[in-house]
Short mmCIF file of C-alpha atoms in Angstrom, two decimals:
data_model
loop_
_atom_site.label_atom_id
_atom_site.label_comp_id
_atom_site.label_asym_id
_atom_site.label_seq_id
_atom_site.Cartn_x
_atom_site.Cartn_y
_atom_site.Cartn_z
CA MET A 7 134.41 82.56 -42.39
CA ALA A 8 136.26 83.67 -45.53
CA ARG A 9 134.40 85.89 -47.98
CA ILE A 10 134.16 84.09 -51.33
CA GLY A 11 132.00 84.31 -54.46
CA VAL A 12 134.51 85.83 -56.90
CA ILE A 13 134.08 82.94 -59.35
CA SER A 14 130.58 83.61 -60.68
CA ASP A 15 128.51 81.11 -62.66
CA GLU A 16 129.11 83.18 -65.81
CA PHE A 17 132.85 83.14 -65.25
CA TRP A 18 132.90 79.42 -64.49
CA ALA A 19 130.94 78.62 -67.66
CA VAL A 20 133.76 80.20 -69.68
CA VAL A 21 136.62 78.74 -67.63
CA GLU A 22 135.42 75.19 -66.98
CA PRO A 23 136.24 73.83 -70.50
CA LEU A 24 139.85 75.02 -70.04
CA MET A 25 140.40 73.13 -66.78
CA PRO A 26 142.20 69.75 -66.68
CA ALA A 27 139.88 66.77 -67.07
CA TYR A 28 139.01 64.88 -63.89
CA GLY A 29 139.21 61.46 -65.52
CA GLY A 30 142.16 59.54 -66.94
CA ARG A 31 144.53 60.48 -64.11
CA ARG A 32 146.33 58.06 -61.84
CA GLY A 33 146.65 58.61 -58.12
CA ARG A 34 144.64 60.98 -55.97
CA PRO A 35 141.81 62.69 -57.88
CA TRP A 36 141.81 66.45 -58.46
CA ASN A 37 140.26 68.69 -55.88
CA ASP A 38 137.37 70.71 -57.26
CA HIS A 39 138.82 73.24 -59.71
CA ARG A 40 136.26 75.92 -58.92
CA GLU A 41 137.03 75.72 -55.20
CA MET A 42 140.75 75.98 -55.97
CA LEU A 43 140.16 79.11 -58.08
CA GLU A 44 138.13 80.65 -55.26
CA ALA A 45 140.96 79.98 -52.83
CA ILE A 46 143.56 81.48 -55.18
CA CYS A 47 141.37 84.55 -55.70
CA TRP A 48 141.01 84.94 -51.93
CA ARG A 49 144.76 84.90 -51.49
CA TYR A 50 145.39 87.59 -54.14
CA ARG A 51 142.46 89.74 -53.05
CA THR A 52 143.70 89.84 -49.47
CA GLY A 53 147.46 89.61 -49.98
CA SER A 54 147.62 87.05 -47.19
CA PRO A 55 150.45 84.50 -46.90
CA TRP A 56 149.62 81.12 -48.41
CA ARG A 57 150.00 79.46 -45.01
CA ASP A 58 147.23 81.67 -43.62
CA LEU A 59 144.65 80.38 -46.10
CA PRO A 60 141.40 79.60 -44.23
CA THR A 61 140.91 75.90 -43.71
CA GLU A 62 137.45 75.99 -45.31
CA LEU A 63 139.15 76.92 -48.61
CA GLY A 64 141.36 73.84 -48.58
CA ARG A 65 144.91 72.89 -47.68
CA TRP A 66 147.25 75.74 -48.52
CA GLN A 67 149.83 73.34 -49.99
CA THR A 68 147.25 72.00 -52.45
CA VAL A 69 146.04 75.45 -53.44
CA TRP A 70 149.57 76.77 -53.93
CA ALA A 71 150.64 73.73 -55.97
CA ARG A 72 147.60 74.13 -58.24
CA HIS A 73 148.32 77.84 -58.70
CA PHE A 74 151.97 77.07 -59.46
CA ARG A 75 151.01 74.44 -62.02
CA TRP A 76 148.48 76.67 -63.80
CA SER A 77 150.96 79.57 -63.84
CA THR A 78 153.61 77.52 -65.62
CA ASP A 79 151.54 75.36 -68.01
CA GLY A 80 149.73 78.24 -69.75
CA THR A 81 146.32 77.69 -68.13
CA TYR A 82 145.98 81.27 -66.86
CA ASP A 83 146.99 82.60 -70.29
CA ARG A 84 144.18 80.64 -71.93
CA ILE A 85 141.71 81.74 -69.26
CA LEU A 86 142.54 85.42 -69.91
CA VAL A 87 142.11 85.03 -73.67
CA ALA A 88 138.79 83.19 -73.26
CA ALA A 89 137.49 85.73 -70.73
CA LYS A 90 138.44 88.60 -73.01
CA ARG A 91 136.57 87.08 -75.95
CA ALA A 92 133.52 86.25 -73.84
CA GLY A 93 133.40 89.65 -72.17
CA PHE A 94 133.82 91.72 -75.29
CA VAL A 95 130.57 93.43 -76.26
CA GLN A 96 130.09 93.33 -80.02
CA ASP A 97 129.36 96.69 -81.57
CA VAL A 98 126.58 97.32 -84.03
CA GLU A 99 128.96 97.26 -86.99
CA GLY A 100 130.72 94.08 -85.86
CA ASP A 101 134.22 93.54 -87.18
CA ALA A 102 134.22 96.91 -88.97
CA VAL A 103 134.76 98.64 -85.63
CA ILE A 104 138.38 99.37 -84.74
CA GLU A 105 139.17 98.43 -81.17
CA LEU A 106 141.05 100.99 -79.07
CA LEU A 107 143.83 99.58 -76.90
CA SER A 108 145.67 101.80 -74.43
CA VAL A 109 149.23 100.92 -73.44
CA ASP A 110 151.12 101.96 -70.32
CA SER A 111 152.89 100.49 -67.30
CA THR A 112 152.62 100.63 -63.53
CA VAL A 113 155.21 99.93 -60.85
CA VAL A 114 154.41 97.40 -58.12
CA ARG A 115 156.44 97.45 -54.95
CA ALA A 116 157.77 94.03 -54.03
CA HIS A 117 157.81 92.79 -50.46
CA GLN A 118 161.12 91.58 -49.05
CA HIS A 119 159.71 88.04 -49.10
CA ALA A 120 159.55 88.25 -52.91
CA ALA A 121 163.36 88.11 -53.04
CA GLY A 122 165.55 85.04 -52.68
CA ALA A 123 164.16 82.72 -55.35
CA ALA A 124 166.49 80.08 -56.77
CA ARG A 125 168.10 80.69 -60.14
CA ALA A 126 166.57 77.55 -61.66
CA SER A 127 163.40 77.76 -63.72
CA PRO A 128 160.38 77.10 -61.48
CA ARG A 129 158.80 75.06 -64.26
CA ARG A 130 161.67 72.54 -64.14
CA SER A 131 161.93 72.55 -60.35
CA PHE A 132 158.16 72.08 -60.08
CA ARG A 133 158.25 68.96 -62.23
CA ARG A 134 161.15 67.63 -60.20
CA SER A 135 159.81 68.26 -56.69
CA SER A 136 156.01 68.32 -56.89
CA ARG A 137 154.01 65.23 -55.96
CA THR A 138 151.18 66.17 -58.31
CA GLN A 139 150.86 63.55 -61.04
CA GLY A 140 149.75 64.05 -64.61
CA ALA A 141 151.34 64.68 -67.96
CA PRO A 142 152.85 68.13 -68.64
CA SER A 143 151.27 70.57 -71.04
CA ASN A 144 151.69 69.98 -74.79
CA ASP A 145 151.93 73.73 -75.39
CA LYS A 146 155.24 74.52 -77.11
CA ASN A 147 155.09 78.24 -76.24
CA LEU A 148 155.01 77.99 -72.46
CA PRO A 149 156.18 81.04 -70.49
CA VAL A 150 159.73 80.95 -69.19
CA GLU A 151 160.80 82.31 -65.83
CA PRO A 152 163.22 85.24 -66.35
CA ALA A 153 166.63 84.92 -64.71
CA ASP A 154 166.02 88.09 -62.67
CA HIS A 155 162.46 86.98 -61.74
CA ALA A 156 161.27 90.41 -63.01
CA LEU A 157 162.55 92.03 -59.81
CA GLY A 158 164.27 95.40 -60.01
CA ARG A 159 166.56 96.75 -57.32
CA SER A 160 167.01 100.45 -56.65
CA ARG A 161 167.40 102.86 -53.76
CA GLY A 162 163.64 102.66 -53.34
CA GLY A 163 163.74 98.91 -52.83
CA LEU A 164 162.46 95.98 -54.87
CA SER A 165 159.87 96.54 -57.58
CA THR A 166 158.22 94.96 -60.61
CA LYS A 167 156.66 96.76 -63.54
CA ILE A 168 153.44 95.58 -65.19
CA HIS A 169 153.07 96.50 -68.88
CA SER A 170 149.68 95.96 -70.48
CA LEU A 171 147.37 96.63 -73.39
CA THR A 172 143.98 97.60 -71.97
CA ASP A 173 140.65 97.87 -73.79
CA GLN A 174 138.08 100.61 -73.36
CA ARG A 175 136.29 98.62 -70.66
CA ALA A 176 139.37 99.17 -68.46
CA CYS A 177 140.25 95.47 -68.64
CA PRO A 178 143.83 94.35 -69.40
CA VAL A 179 143.99 92.07 -72.44
CA THR A 180 147.75 91.48 -72.76
CA VAL A 181 150.24 91.64 -69.87
CA ILE A 182 153.99 91.22 -69.47
CA LEU A 183 156.32 91.81 -66.51
CA THR A 184 159.75 93.44 -66.28
CA PRO A 185 161.98 94.69 -63.47
CA GLY A 186 160.80 97.99 -62.04
CA GLN A 187 163.57 100.07 -63.63
CA ALA A 188 162.81 98.90 -67.20
CA GLY A 189 161.66 101.50 -69.72
CA ASP A 190 158.18 101.58 -71.23
CA ASN A 191 158.93 102.06 -74.93
CA PRO A 192 161.06 98.88 -75.46
CA GLN A 193 158.17 96.73 -74.20
CA LEU A 194 155.61 97.86 -76.77
CA VAL A 195 156.78 95.50 -79.53
CA PRO A 196 156.84 92.45 -77.19
CA LEU A 197 153.32 93.38 -76.08
CA LEU A 198 152.13 93.56 -79.69
CA ASP A 199 153.80 90.23 -80.51
CA LEU A 200 152.14 88.55 -77.52
CA HIS A 201 148.79 90.09 -78.44
CA ARG A 202 149.11 88.65 -81.95
CA ARG A 203 149.84 85.17 -80.58
CA GLN A 204 146.79 85.40 -78.34
CA GLN A 205 144.59 86.04 -81.39
CA ARG A 206 145.59 82.83 -83.17
CA GLY A 207 142.68 80.66 -84.19
CA VAL A 208 140.16 83.50 -84.38
CA ARG A 209 139.56 86.34 -86.78
CA ALA A 210 141.74 89.16 -85.48
CA ARG A 211 140.04 92.48 -84.91
CA ARG A 212 141.67 95.66 -86.10
CA PHE A 213 142.86 97.87 -83.29
CA ARG A 214 144.43 101.26 -82.69
CA VAL A 215 147.05 101.99 -80.01
CA LEU A 216 146.72 104.93 -77.62
CA ALA A 217 149.93 105.79 -75.76
CA ASP A 218 151.59 108.69 -73.95
CA ARG A 219 154.83 110.49 -74.81
CA ALA A 220 156.99 107.71 -73.36
CA TYR A 221 156.24 105.76 -76.57
CA SER A 222 156.92 108.69 -78.91
CA HIS A 223 160.12 107.37 -80.46
CA PRO A 224 160.83 107.37 -84.23
CA SER A 225 161.60 103.63 -84.20
CA THR A 226 158.27 102.93 -82.48
CA ARG A 227 156.28 104.94 -85.00
CA LYS A 228 158.17 103.25 -87.85
CA GLU A 229 157.38 99.79 -86.47
CA LEU A 230 153.69 100.66 -86.03
CA ARG A 231 153.54 101.86 -89.64
CA ARG A 232 155.21 98.65 -90.80
CA ARG A 233 152.57 96.62 -88.98
CA ARG A 234 149.81 98.91 -90.26
CA ILE A 235 148.65 99.67 -86.74
CA GLY A 236 147.05 103.04 -86.25
CA ASN A 237 148.18 105.03 -83.25
CA THR A 238 147.51 108.20 -81.29
CA ILE A 239 150.75 109.24 -79.59
CA PRO A 240 151.65 112.86 -78.79
CA GLN A 241 155.09 114.15 -79.71
CA ARG A 242 157.57 115.19 -77.05
CA SER A 243 158.52 118.87 -76.98
CA ASP A 244 162.15 118.17 -77.94
CA GLN A 245 160.98 116.18 -80.98
CA GLN A 246 158.74 119.05 -82.05
CA ALA A 247 161.59 121.56 -81.66
CA HIS A 248 163.97 119.31 -83.63
CA ARG A 249 161.50 118.95 -86.48
CA GLN A 250 160.72 122.66 -86.61
CA ALA A 251 164.43 123.52 -86.60
CA LYS A 252 164.79 121.64 -89.89
CA GLY A 253 162.17 123.80 -91.53
CA SER A 254 160.61 122.23 -94.63
CA ARG A 255 163.03 119.31 -94.39
CA GLY A 256 161.53 118.34 -91.06
CA GLY A 257 158.42 116.98 -92.74
CA ARG A 258 154.89 117.01 -91.49
CA PRO A 259 154.10 116.24 -87.85
CA PRO A 260 152.51 112.86 -87.11
CA GLY A 261 148.74 112.82 -86.91
CA PHE A 262 147.24 113.31 -83.48
CA GLU A 263 143.59 113.21 -82.41
CA ALA A 264 143.23 115.08 -79.13
CA GLU A 265 139.68 113.86 -78.46
CA GLU A 266 140.64 110.26 -79.10
CA TYR A 267 143.68 110.60 -76.85
CA LYS A 268 141.40 111.42 -73.92
CA ARG A 269 140.24 107.82 -73.99
CA ARG A 270 143.75 106.61 -73.10
CA ASN A 271 142.80 106.89 -69.42
CA ALA A 272 141.26 103.42 -69.74
CA VAL A 273 144.67 101.90 -68.97
CA GLU A 274 144.99 103.98 -65.79
CA ARG A 275 141.53 102.90 -64.67
CA GLY A 276 142.45 99.31 -65.48
CA TYR A 277 145.46 99.43 -63.19
CA ALA A 278 143.33 101.00 -60.46
CA ARG A 279 140.93 98.05 -60.71
CA LEU A 280 143.76 95.50 -60.70
CA LYS A 281 145.36 97.01 -57.62
CA GLN A 282 142.18 96.59 -55.63
CA TRP A 283 143.54 93.06 -55.26
CA ARG A 284 146.14 93.54 -52.52
CA GLY A 285 148.26 90.63 -53.71
CA ILE A 286 148.62 92.49 -57.03
CA ALA A 287 149.18 95.98 -55.57
CA THR A 288 152.15 94.55 -53.65
CA ARG A 289 154.12 91.60 -54.97
CA TYR A 290 154.75 88.79 -52.49
CA ASP A 291 155.55 86.04 -55.04
CA LYS A 292 159.14 84.96 -55.47
CA HIS A 293 158.62 83.78 -59.05
CA ALA A 294 157.56 86.12 -61.84
CA LEU A 295 155.36 83.43 -63.42
CA THR A 296 153.27 82.91 -60.30
CA PHE A 297 152.80 86.66 -59.86
CA LEU A 298 151.88 86.96 -63.54
CA GLY A 299 149.40 84.12 -63.06
CA GLY A 300 147.71 86.11 -60.30
CA VAL A 301 147.58 89.18 -62.57
CA HIS A 302 146.03 87.10 -65.37
CA LEU A 303 143.44 85.65 -63.01
CA ALA A 304 142.47 89.08 -61.65
CA ALA A 305 142.23 90.51 -65.18
CA SER A 306 140.05 87.56 -66.27
CA VAL A 307 137.64 88.18 -63.41
CA LEU A 308 137.42 91.86 -64.40
CA HIS A 309 136.48 90.95 -67.98
CA LEU A 310 133.38 89.08 -66.87
CA ARG A 311 132.33 91.23 -63.93
#
């Protein structure tokens, strides 16, 4: 018997309003959404092939099709945002408290079965080939499958890199994927833009970014100042030497709070929690969107655990 119970009553109370309605749909009715989520969680926790899904969790074709649909229509994105808001513990001072978000990346090795996906967007091919009926999402900002499927190729093999903003509870709040060889610093602005879009419709909380030296670039600091986002980022040794060589013309060093920087380890602990799910620690998905959907689902569960 498969071990289930990942989808708690608390989690389901938050997620259920975001699920597709059971009524008003022609053809075969939906399978129970909660059971489908349990089956998807089982697959990513174990890293098992979809075809090896236990029969008591449902037909693997149905579970995979539901996961594919939710990955491409924005459902998992909305679940992550709702779980983050529900799981956030309000401080005594409320909105006056500045939230600390740590940013970093982690490399995920990709299995050989993750290669070989077609060049076409899975969202278009899904609508063309799937037998599941129902109108497509009305969301105009749906995720798009990258042409390279977020797979990097190097002498070490195939890999994908997960970039995330993580709160102090070691729970990822904003996630994007790139090929494994991509740099960290260029992905900070896209992360901040995505985080801003996720906050639409609610009063945005002020936050401060904690990052390591990989993000210590003059253009990054300039952009953070333009957005009025506080940050704690140490300078690289070459940047310190360059500034000191200029003497008084080098200006003052950027502010740095050593005690606050110690709290940046939340992002490392967040990745350690994510990678307890074996289907996240190693990528088996051919499409970046389906792998990202699994990451979003795992992060949502962590928020309400």
